[in-house]
Short mmCIF file of C-alpha atoms in Angstrom, two decimals:
data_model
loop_
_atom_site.label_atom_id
_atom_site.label_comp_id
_atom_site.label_asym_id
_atom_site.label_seq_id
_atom_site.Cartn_x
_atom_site.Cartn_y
_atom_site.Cartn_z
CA UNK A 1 -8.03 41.49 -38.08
CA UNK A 2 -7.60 38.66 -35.58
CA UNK A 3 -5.75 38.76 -32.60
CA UNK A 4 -4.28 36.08 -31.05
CA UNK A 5 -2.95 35.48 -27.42
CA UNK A 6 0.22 35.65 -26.28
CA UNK A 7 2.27 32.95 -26.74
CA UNK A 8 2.03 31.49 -22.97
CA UNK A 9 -1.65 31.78 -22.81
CA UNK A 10 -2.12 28.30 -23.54
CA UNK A 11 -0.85 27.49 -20.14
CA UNK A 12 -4.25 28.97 -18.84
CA UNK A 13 -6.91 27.40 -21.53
CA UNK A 14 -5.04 24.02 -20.97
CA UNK A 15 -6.54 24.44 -17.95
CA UNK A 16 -9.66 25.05 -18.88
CA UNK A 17 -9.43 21.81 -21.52
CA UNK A 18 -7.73 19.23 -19.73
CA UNK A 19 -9.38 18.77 -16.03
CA UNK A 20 -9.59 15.50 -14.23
CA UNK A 21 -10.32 15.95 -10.69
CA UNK A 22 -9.68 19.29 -10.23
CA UNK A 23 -5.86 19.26 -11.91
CA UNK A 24 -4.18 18.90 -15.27
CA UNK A 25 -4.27 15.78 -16.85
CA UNK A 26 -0.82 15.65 -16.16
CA UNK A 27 -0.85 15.96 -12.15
CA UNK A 28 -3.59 13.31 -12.25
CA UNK A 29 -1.65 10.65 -14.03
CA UNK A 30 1.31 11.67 -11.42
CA UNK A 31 3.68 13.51 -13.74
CA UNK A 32 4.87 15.90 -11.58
CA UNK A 33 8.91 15.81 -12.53
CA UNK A 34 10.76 17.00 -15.19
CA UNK A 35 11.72 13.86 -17.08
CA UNK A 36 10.05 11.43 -19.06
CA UNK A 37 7.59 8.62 -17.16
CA UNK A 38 5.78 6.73 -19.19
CA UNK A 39 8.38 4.81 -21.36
CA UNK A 40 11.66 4.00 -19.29
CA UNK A 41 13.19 1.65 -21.05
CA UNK A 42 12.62 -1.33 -19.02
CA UNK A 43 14.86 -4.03 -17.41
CA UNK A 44 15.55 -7.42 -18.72
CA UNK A 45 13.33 -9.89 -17.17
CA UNK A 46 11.89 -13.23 -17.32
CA UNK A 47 8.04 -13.56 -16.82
CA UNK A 48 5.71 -11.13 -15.65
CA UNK A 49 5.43 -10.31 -11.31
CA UNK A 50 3.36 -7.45 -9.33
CA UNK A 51 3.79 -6.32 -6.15
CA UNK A 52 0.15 -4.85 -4.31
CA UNK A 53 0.83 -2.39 -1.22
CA UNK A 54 -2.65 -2.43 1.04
CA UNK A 55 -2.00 0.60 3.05
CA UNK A 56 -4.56 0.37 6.06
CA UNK A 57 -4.38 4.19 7.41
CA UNK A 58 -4.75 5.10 10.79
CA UNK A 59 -3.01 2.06 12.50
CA UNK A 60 -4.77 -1.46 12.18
CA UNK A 61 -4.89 -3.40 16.23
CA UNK A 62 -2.72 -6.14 15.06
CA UNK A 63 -2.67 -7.59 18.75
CA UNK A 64 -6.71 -8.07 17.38
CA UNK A 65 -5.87 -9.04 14.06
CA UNK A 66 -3.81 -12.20 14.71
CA UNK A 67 -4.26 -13.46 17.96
CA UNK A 68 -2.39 -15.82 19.81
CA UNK A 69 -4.37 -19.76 20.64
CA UNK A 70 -1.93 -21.22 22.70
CA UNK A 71 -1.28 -21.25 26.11
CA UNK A 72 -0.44 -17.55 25.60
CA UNK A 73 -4.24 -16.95 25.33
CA UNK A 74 -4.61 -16.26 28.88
CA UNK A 75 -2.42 -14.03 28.82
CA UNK A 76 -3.56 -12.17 26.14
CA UNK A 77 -7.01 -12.03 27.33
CA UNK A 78 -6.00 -11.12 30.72
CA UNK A 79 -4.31 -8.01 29.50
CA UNK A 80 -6.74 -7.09 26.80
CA UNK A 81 -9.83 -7.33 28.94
CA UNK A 82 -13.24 -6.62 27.34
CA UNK A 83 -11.27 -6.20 24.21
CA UNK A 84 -10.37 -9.64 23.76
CA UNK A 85 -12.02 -12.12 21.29
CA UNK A 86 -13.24 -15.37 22.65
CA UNK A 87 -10.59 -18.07 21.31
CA UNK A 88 -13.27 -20.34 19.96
CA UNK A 89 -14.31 -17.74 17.89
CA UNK A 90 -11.08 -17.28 16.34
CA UNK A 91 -10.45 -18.40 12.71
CA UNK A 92 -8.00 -21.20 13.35
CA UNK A 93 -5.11 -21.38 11.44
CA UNK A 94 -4.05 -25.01 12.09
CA UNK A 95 -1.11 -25.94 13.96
CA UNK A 96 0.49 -22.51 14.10
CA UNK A 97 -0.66 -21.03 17.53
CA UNK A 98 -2.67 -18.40 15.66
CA UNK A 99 -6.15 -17.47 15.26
CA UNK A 100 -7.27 -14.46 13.13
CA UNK A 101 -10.29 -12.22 14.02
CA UNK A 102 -13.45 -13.72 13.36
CA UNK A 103 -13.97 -10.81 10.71
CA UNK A 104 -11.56 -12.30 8.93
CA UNK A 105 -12.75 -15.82 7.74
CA UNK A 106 -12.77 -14.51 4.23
CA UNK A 107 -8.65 -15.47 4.40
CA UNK A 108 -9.13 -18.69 5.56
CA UNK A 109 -9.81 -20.54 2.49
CA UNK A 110 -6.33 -18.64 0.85
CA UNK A 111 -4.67 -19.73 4.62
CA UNK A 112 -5.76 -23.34 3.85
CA UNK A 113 -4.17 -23.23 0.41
CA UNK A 114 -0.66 -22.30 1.79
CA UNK A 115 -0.84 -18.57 0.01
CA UNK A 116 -1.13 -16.69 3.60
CA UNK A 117 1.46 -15.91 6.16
CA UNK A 118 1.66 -13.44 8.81
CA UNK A 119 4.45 -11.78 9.84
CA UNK A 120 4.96 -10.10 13.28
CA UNK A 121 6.43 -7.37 14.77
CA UNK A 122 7.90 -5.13 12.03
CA UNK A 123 8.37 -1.65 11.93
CA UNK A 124 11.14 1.22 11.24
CA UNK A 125 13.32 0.33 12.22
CA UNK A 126 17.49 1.96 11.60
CA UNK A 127 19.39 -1.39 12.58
CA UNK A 128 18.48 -4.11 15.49
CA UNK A 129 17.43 -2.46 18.66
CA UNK A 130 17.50 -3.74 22.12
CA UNK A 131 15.05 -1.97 25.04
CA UNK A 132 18.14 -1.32 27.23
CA UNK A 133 19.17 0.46 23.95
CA UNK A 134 16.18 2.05 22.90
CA UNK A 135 16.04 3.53 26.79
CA UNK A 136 19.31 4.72 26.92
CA UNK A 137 19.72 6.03 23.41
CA UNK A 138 20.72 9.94 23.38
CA UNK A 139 18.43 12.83 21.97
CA UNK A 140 18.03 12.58 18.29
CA UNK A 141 19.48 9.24 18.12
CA UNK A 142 19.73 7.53 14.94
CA UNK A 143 18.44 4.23 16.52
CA UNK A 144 15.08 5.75 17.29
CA UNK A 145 13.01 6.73 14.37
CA UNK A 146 11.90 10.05 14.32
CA UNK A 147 8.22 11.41 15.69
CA UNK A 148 7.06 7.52 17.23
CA UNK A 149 3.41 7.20 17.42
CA UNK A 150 2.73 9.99 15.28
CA UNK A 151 0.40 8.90 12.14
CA UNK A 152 1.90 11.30 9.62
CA UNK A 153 5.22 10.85 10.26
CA UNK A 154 5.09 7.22 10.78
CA UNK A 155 2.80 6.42 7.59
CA UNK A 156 5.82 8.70 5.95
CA UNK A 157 8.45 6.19 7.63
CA UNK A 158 6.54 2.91 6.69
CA UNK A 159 5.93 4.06 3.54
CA UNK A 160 9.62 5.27 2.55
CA UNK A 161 11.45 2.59 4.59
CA UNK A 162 12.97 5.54 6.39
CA UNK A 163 13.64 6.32 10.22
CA UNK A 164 13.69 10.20 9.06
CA UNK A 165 10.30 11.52 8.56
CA UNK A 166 11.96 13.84 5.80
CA UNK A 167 12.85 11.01 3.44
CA UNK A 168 11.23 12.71 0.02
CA UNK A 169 10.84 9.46 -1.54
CA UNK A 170 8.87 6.04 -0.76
CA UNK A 171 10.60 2.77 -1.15
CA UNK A 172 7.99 1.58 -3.86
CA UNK A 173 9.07 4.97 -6.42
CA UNK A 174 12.79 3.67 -5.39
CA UNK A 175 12.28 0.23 -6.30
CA UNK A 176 10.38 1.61 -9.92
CA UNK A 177 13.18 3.87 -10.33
CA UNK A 178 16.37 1.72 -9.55
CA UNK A 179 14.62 -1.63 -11.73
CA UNK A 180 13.80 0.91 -14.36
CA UNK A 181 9.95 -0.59 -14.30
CA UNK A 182 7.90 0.23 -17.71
CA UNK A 183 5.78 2.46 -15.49
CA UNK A 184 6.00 4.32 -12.33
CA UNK A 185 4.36 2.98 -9.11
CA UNK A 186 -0.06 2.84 -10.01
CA UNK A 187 -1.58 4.15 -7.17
CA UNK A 188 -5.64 3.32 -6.86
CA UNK A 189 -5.30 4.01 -3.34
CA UNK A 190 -4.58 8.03 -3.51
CA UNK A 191 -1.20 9.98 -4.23
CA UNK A 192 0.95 8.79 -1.38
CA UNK A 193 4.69 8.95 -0.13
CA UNK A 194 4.97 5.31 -1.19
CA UNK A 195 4.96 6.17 -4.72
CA UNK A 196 7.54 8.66 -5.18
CA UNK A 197 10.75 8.47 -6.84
CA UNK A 198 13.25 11.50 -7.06
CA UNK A 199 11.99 11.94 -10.52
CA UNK A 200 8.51 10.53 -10.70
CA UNK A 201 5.16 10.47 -8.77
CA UNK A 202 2.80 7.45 -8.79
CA UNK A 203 0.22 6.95 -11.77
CA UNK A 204 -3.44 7.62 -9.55
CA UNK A 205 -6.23 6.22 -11.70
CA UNK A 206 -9.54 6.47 -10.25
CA UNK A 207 -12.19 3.62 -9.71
CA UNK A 208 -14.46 1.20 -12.05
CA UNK A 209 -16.62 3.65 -13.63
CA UNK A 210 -14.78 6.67 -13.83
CA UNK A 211 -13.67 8.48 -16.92
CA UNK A 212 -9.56 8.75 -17.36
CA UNK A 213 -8.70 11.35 -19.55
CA UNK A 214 -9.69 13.95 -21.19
CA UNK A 215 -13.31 15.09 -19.67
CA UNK A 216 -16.03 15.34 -22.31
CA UNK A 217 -13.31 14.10 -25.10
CA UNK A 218 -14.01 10.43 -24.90
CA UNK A 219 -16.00 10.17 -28.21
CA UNK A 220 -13.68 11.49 -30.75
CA UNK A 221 -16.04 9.25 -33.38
CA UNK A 222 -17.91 12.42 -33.12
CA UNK A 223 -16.30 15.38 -35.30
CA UNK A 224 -16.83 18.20 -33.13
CA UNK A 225 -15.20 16.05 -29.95
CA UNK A 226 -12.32 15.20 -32.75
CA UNK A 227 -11.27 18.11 -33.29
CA UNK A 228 -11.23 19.69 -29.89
CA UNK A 229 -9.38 16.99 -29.10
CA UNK A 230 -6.77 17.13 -31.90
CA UNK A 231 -6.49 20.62 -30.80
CA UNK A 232 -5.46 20.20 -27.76
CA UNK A 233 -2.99 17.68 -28.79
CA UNK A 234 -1.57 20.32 -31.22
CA UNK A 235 -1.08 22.61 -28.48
CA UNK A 236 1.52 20.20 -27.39
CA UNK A 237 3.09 18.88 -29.84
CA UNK A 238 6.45 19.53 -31.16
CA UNK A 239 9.40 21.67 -28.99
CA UNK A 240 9.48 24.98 -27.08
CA UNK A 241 12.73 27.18 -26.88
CA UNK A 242 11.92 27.35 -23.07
CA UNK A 243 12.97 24.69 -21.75
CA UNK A 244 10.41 24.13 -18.88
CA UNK A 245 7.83 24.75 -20.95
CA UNK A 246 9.29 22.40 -23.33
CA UNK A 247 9.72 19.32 -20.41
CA UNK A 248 5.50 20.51 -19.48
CA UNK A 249 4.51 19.80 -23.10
CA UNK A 250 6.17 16.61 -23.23
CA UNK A 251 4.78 15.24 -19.91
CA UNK A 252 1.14 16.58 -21.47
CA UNK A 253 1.97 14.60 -24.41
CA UNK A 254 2.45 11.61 -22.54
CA UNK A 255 -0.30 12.23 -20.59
CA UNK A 256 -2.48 11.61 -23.26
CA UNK A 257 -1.09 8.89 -24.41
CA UNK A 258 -1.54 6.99 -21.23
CA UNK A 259 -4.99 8.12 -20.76
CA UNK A 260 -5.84 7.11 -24.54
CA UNK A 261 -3.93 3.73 -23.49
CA UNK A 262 -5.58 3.10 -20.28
CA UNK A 263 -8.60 5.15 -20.48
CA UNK A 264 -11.41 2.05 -21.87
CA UNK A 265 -9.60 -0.50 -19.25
CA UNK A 266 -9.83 2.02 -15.62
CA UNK A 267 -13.65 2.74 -17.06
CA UNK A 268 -14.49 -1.14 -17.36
CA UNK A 269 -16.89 -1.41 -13.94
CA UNK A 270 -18.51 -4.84 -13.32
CA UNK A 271 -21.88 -4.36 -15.44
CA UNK A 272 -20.65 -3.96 -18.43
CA UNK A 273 -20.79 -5.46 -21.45
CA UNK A 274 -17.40 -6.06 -21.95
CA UNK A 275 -16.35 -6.74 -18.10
CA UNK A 276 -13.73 -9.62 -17.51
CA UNK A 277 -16.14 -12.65 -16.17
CA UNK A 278 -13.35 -13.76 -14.37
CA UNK A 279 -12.41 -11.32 -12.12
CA UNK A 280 -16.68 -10.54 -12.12
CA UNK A 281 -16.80 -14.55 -10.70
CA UNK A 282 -13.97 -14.09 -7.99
CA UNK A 283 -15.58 -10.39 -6.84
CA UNK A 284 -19.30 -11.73 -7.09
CA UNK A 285 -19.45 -11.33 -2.74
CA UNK A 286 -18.64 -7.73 -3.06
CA UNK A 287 -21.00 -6.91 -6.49
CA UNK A 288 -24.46 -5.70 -5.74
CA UNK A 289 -26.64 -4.22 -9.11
CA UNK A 290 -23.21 -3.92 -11.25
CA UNK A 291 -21.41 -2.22 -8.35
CA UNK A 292 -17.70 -3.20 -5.72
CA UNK A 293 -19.85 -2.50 -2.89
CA UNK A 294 -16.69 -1.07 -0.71
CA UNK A 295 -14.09 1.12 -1.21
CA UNK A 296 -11.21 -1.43 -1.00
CA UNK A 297 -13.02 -3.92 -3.09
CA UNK A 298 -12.99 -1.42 -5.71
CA UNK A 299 -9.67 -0.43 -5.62
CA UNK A 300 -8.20 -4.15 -5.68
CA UNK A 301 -10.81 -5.10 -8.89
CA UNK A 302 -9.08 -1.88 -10.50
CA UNK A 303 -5.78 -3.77 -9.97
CA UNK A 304 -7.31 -6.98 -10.85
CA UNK A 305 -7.96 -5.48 -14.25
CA UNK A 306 -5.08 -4.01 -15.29
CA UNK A 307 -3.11 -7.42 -14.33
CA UNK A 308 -5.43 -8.78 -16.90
CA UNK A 309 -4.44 -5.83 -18.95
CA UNK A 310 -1.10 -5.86 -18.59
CA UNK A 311 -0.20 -5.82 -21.56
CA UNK A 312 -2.14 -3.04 -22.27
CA UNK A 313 -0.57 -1.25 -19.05
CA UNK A 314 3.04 -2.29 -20.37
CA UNK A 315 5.77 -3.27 -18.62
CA UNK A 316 7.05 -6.89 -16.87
CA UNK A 317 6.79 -5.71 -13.10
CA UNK A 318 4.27 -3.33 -11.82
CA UNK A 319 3.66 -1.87 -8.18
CA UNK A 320 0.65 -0.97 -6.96
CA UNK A 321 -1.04 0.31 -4.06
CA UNK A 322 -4.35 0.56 -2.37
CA UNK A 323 -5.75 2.09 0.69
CA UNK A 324 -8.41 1.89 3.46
CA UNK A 325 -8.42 4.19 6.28
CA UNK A 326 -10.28 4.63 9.04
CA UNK A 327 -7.76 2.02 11.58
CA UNK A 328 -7.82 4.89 14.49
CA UNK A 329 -9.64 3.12 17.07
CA UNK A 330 -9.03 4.94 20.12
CA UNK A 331 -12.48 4.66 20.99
CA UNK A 332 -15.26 2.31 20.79
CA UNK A 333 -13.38 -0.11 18.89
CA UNK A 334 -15.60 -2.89 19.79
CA UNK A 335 -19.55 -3.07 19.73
CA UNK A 336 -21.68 -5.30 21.90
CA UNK A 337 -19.24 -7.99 22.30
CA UNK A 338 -15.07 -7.83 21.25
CA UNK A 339 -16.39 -10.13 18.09
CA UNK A 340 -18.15 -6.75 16.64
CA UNK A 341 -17.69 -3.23 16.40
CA UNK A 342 -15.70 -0.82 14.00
CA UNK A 343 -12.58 -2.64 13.84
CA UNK A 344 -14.34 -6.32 13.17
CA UNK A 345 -16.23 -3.87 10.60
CA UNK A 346 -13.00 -3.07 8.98
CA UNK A 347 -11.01 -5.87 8.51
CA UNK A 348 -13.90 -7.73 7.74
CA UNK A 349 -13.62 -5.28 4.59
CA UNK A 350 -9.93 -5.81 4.26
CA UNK A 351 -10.20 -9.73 4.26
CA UNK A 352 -13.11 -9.87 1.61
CA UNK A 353 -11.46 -7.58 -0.93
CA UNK A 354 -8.15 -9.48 -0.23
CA UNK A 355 -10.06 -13.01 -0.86
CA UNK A 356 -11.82 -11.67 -3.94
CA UNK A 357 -8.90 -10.44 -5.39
CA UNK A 358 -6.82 -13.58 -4.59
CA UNK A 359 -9.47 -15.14 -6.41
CA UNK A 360 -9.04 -13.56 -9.31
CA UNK A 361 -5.69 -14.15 -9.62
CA UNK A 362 -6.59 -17.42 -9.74
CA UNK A 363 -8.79 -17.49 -12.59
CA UNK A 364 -6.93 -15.44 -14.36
CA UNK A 365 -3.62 -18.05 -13.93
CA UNK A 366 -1.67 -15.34 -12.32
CA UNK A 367 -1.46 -15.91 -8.74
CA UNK A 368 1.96 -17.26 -8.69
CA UNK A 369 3.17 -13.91 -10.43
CA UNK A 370 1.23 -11.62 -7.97
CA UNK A 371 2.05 -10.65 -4.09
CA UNK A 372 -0.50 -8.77 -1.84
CA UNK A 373 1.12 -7.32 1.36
CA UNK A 374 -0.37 -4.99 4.18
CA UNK A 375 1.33 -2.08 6.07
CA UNK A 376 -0.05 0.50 8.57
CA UNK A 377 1.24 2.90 10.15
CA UNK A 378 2.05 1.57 13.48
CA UNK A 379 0.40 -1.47 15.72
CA UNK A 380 -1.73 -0.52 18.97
CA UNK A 381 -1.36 -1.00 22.50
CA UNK A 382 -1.62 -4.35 23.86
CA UNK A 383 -3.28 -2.73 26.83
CA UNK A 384 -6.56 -1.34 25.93
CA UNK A 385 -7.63 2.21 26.91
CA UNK A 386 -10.14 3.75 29.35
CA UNK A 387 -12.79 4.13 26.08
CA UNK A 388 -12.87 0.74 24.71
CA UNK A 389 -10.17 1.58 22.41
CA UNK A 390 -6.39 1.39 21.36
CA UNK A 391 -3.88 3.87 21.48
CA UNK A 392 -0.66 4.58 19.04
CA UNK A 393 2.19 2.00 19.07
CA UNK A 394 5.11 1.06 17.28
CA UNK A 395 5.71 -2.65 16.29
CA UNK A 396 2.84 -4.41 14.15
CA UNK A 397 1.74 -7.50 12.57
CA UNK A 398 0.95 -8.00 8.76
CA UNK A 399 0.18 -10.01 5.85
CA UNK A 400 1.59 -11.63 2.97
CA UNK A 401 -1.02 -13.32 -0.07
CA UNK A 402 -0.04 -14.54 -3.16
CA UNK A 403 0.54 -17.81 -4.72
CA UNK A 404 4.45 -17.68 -4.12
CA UNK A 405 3.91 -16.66 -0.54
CA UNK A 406 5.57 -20.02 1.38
CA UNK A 407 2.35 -19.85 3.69
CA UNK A 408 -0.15 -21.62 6.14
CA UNK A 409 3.10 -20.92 8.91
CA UNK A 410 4.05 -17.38 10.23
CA UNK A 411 7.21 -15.65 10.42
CA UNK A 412 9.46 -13.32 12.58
CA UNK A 413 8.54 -13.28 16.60
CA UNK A 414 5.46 -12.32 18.49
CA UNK A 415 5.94 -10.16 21.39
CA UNK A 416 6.19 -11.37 24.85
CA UNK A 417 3.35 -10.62 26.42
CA UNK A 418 3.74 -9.00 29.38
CA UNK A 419 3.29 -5.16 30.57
CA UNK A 420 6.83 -3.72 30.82
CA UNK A 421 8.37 -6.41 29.82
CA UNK A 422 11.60 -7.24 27.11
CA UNK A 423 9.47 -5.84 23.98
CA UNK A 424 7.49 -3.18 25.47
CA UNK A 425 9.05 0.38 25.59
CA UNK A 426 7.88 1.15 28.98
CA UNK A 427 9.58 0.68 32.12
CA UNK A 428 7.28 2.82 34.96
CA UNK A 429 3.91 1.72 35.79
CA UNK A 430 2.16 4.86 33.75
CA UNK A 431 4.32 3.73 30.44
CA UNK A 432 3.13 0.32 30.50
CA UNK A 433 1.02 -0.07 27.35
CA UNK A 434 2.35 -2.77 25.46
CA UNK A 435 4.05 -0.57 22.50
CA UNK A 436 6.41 -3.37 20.86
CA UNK A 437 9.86 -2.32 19.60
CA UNK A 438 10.05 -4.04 16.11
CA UNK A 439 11.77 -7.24 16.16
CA UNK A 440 11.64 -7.07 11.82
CA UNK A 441 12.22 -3.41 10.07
CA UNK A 442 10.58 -2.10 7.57
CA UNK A 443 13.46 -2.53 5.36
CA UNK A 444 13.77 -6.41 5.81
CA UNK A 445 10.15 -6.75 5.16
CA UNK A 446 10.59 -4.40 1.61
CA UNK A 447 13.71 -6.43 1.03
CA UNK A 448 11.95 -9.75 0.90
CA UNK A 449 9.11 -8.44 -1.41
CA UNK A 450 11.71 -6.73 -3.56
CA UNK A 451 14.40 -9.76 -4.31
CA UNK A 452 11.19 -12.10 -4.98
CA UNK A 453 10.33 -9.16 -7.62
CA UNK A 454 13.65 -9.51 -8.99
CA UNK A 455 15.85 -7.26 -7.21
CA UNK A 456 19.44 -7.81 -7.03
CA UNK A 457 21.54 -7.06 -3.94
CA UNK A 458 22.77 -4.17 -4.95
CA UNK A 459 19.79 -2.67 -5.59
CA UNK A 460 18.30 -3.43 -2.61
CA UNK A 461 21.13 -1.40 -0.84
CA UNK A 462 20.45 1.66 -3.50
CA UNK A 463 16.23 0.69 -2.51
CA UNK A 464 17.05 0.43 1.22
CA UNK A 465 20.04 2.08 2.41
CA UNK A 466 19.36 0.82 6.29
CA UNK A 467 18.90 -2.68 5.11
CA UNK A 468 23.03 -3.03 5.30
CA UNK A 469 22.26 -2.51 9.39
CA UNK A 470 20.66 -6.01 9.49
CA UNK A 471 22.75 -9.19 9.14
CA UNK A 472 19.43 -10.58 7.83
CA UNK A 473 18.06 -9.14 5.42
CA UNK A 474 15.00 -11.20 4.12
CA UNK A 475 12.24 -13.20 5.80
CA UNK A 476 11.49 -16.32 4.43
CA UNK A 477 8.18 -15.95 3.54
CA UNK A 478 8.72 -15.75 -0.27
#
């Protein structure tokens, strides 16, 4: 006679069947709560918008990144030292006072065609915040955010629009959850805070290339594969008394419907056959022998795709986010000259994938619909360190792409530059860094992003619950 396992024992062959990356199916796509992801009923709305979170980890020099050409320059170079880029090396963006890092001439065609604006100083911040306040605020103070110029904590604050480093949930996840979005937040850049809702966990999908789904399942045509697979998906179906076990089978069963949705479009890489040729023309500078030749590039052709595919990806608004880390620089951040070196090296990456992608949204008609916006997780010092490096900060600059982006001007105010002066936190001689208290939160920044995605202004309170602090509460620059 046959015996059969118990009834729970297909909690450990399912994971033996279903791996992807090391997980469940189900923890890969992000379906880590106990409610239904994958087909919230979504909200009424007219024409189709995505926002595009590029997360650069590790906390990007934006005193490097946009640079002042003015008669500020001396200033700047004066403080920066060997650190500071020649100004006629700058990429000039026109009558604004700005230069970017020569690493960064990728942008200027998208600067030239109005779609780019920079916007300075933001950061978490709880409402507006003086340095006579931020000096004489108490212990614990709600003013200050929690942990300053620590990465984890402040990625965590940047990323959840939060000055408590204990905020479970990132403002992207909120924004999914409260506009009822067709899916949750898809993450190409990694499973991060950003994402999260109180219910929900981003959708990771891996890079061009890779396999989504079911490992070694992909060719059902093939009636040994078929009826593994049909197998599996019997193992799931229908309802379990328990009623945990009966919310795990349901998130498996949506987990393989997204995969079986989504799995042919996150495999498309550049080579093949079947490749979109416009998003191949726009990311031809980063393709070598069928390949995104860096890891950002990769990530924002993913995204490239399924905006092509949206329909196939469901839904009128979708968030995404992307990464690139590696923005520590407390050493060595230049090589040779200030013009070269690890940081040049990086944003030279960041501006490429960002032009490519820009591009593409271009050719495919979309780039109206689709915003592109940077966060880190704090700015550097002004004044550079004993090792050719920067040290941790608070107050940074970023950027805003898309075709609704009211660009080729900036927005919100540089800091003064001066050591110990109204916008840096120190006061004594040994504090004197340049660390610039946030003259735009977090919040206002999200808030901008969010009502151009169709938020209302009650949702950006339930989104943002510090944004009520601020007596503005968008920038202009959508």
């Amino acid at each position: 006679m046959k015996t059969h396992p118990p009834a729970d024992a297909w909690a450990l062959k399912r994971r033996q069947w279903l791996r992807f990356t090391g997980g469940t199916l189900a923890s890969a796509l992000g379906l880590g709560g106990l409610t239904t992801l994958l087909h919230t009923p979504a909200q009424a709305q007219s024409g189709y918008k995505a926002l595009v979170c590029v997360f650069l980890y590790g906390g990007n020099d934006g005193m490097n990144t946009i640079v002042p050409t003015d008669t500020r320059y001396n200033q700047y170079a004066s403080v920066r030292g060997r650190l500071a880029l020649p100004r006629n090396a700058l990429v000039d963006l026109g009558n604004s006072g700005y230069g970017l890092h020569p690493a960064m001439a990728a942008l200027e065609p998208v600067w030239n065609q109005g779609h780019l604006a920079p916007v300075f100083n933001v950061g978490p911040l709880y409402a507006p915040l003086t340095k006579a306040e931020y000096r004489s605020a108490p212990p614990n103070s709600a003013l200050i955010p929690e942990a300053l110029f620590s990465h984890s904590d402040q990625q965590l604050l940047w990323e959840a629009a939060s000055t408590n480093a204990l905020t479970r949930t990132g403002w992207g996840g909120r924004a999914a959850e409260t506009l009822a979005t067709a899916n949750p937040v898809i993450s190409v850049g990694g499973n991060g805070r950003f994402g999260l809702s109180t219910l929900s966990a981003p959708l990771v999908l891996p890079g061009p290339g890779s396999t989504f789904g079911l490992e070694g399942l992909s060719n059902t045509s093939w009636a040994p594969v078929g009826a593994r697979k049909a197998a599996i998906e019997a193992l799931y179906a229908g309802n379990h008394p328990n009623a945990l076990l009966d919310a795990y089978m349901r998130q498996q069963r949506e987990a393989l419907a997204v995969s079986d949705r989504l799995g042919a479009l996150v495999k498309t890489a550049p080579a093949d056959a079947n490749a979109s040729a416009a998003i191949n023309q726009a990311f031809a500078p980063l393709i070598s022998n069928g390949r995104i030749s860096s890891s950002l590039g990769q990530q924002l052709y993913q995204v490239a795709k399924l905006i092509e595919g949206r329909a196939t990806v469901q839904g009128e608004r979708q968030i995404f986010f992307a990464s690139l880390g590696g923005f520590d620089t407390h050493g060595n951040q230049i090589a040779g000259d200030s013009t070269t070196g690890e940081h040049a090296r990086l944003l030279g990456l960041v501006a490429q994938a960002m032009a490519c992608f820009h591009q593409a949204m271009i050719n495919l008609g979309v780039a109206q619909n689709v915003t592109l916006f940077t966060q880190s997780d704090f700015g550097r010092t002004f004044k550079p360190n004993n090792s050719a490096g920067t040290d941790h900060a608070w107050g940074n600059h970023q950027l805003v792409m898309g075709g609704a982006v009211v660009g080729r001007t900036t927005y919100g105010s540089y800091p003064e530059l001066v050591l110990g002066g109204p916008d840096d936190v120190g006061v004594h001689s040994w504090e004197q860094h340049g660390r610039w208290i946030p003259k735009i939160s977090v919040d206002q920044y999200a808030a901008t992003l969010l009502r151009w995605f169709g938020a209302s202004d009650s949702q950006l309170d339930t989104i943002l619950p510090n944004l009520r602090n601020f007596s503005q509460r968008q920038i202009g620059f959508l």
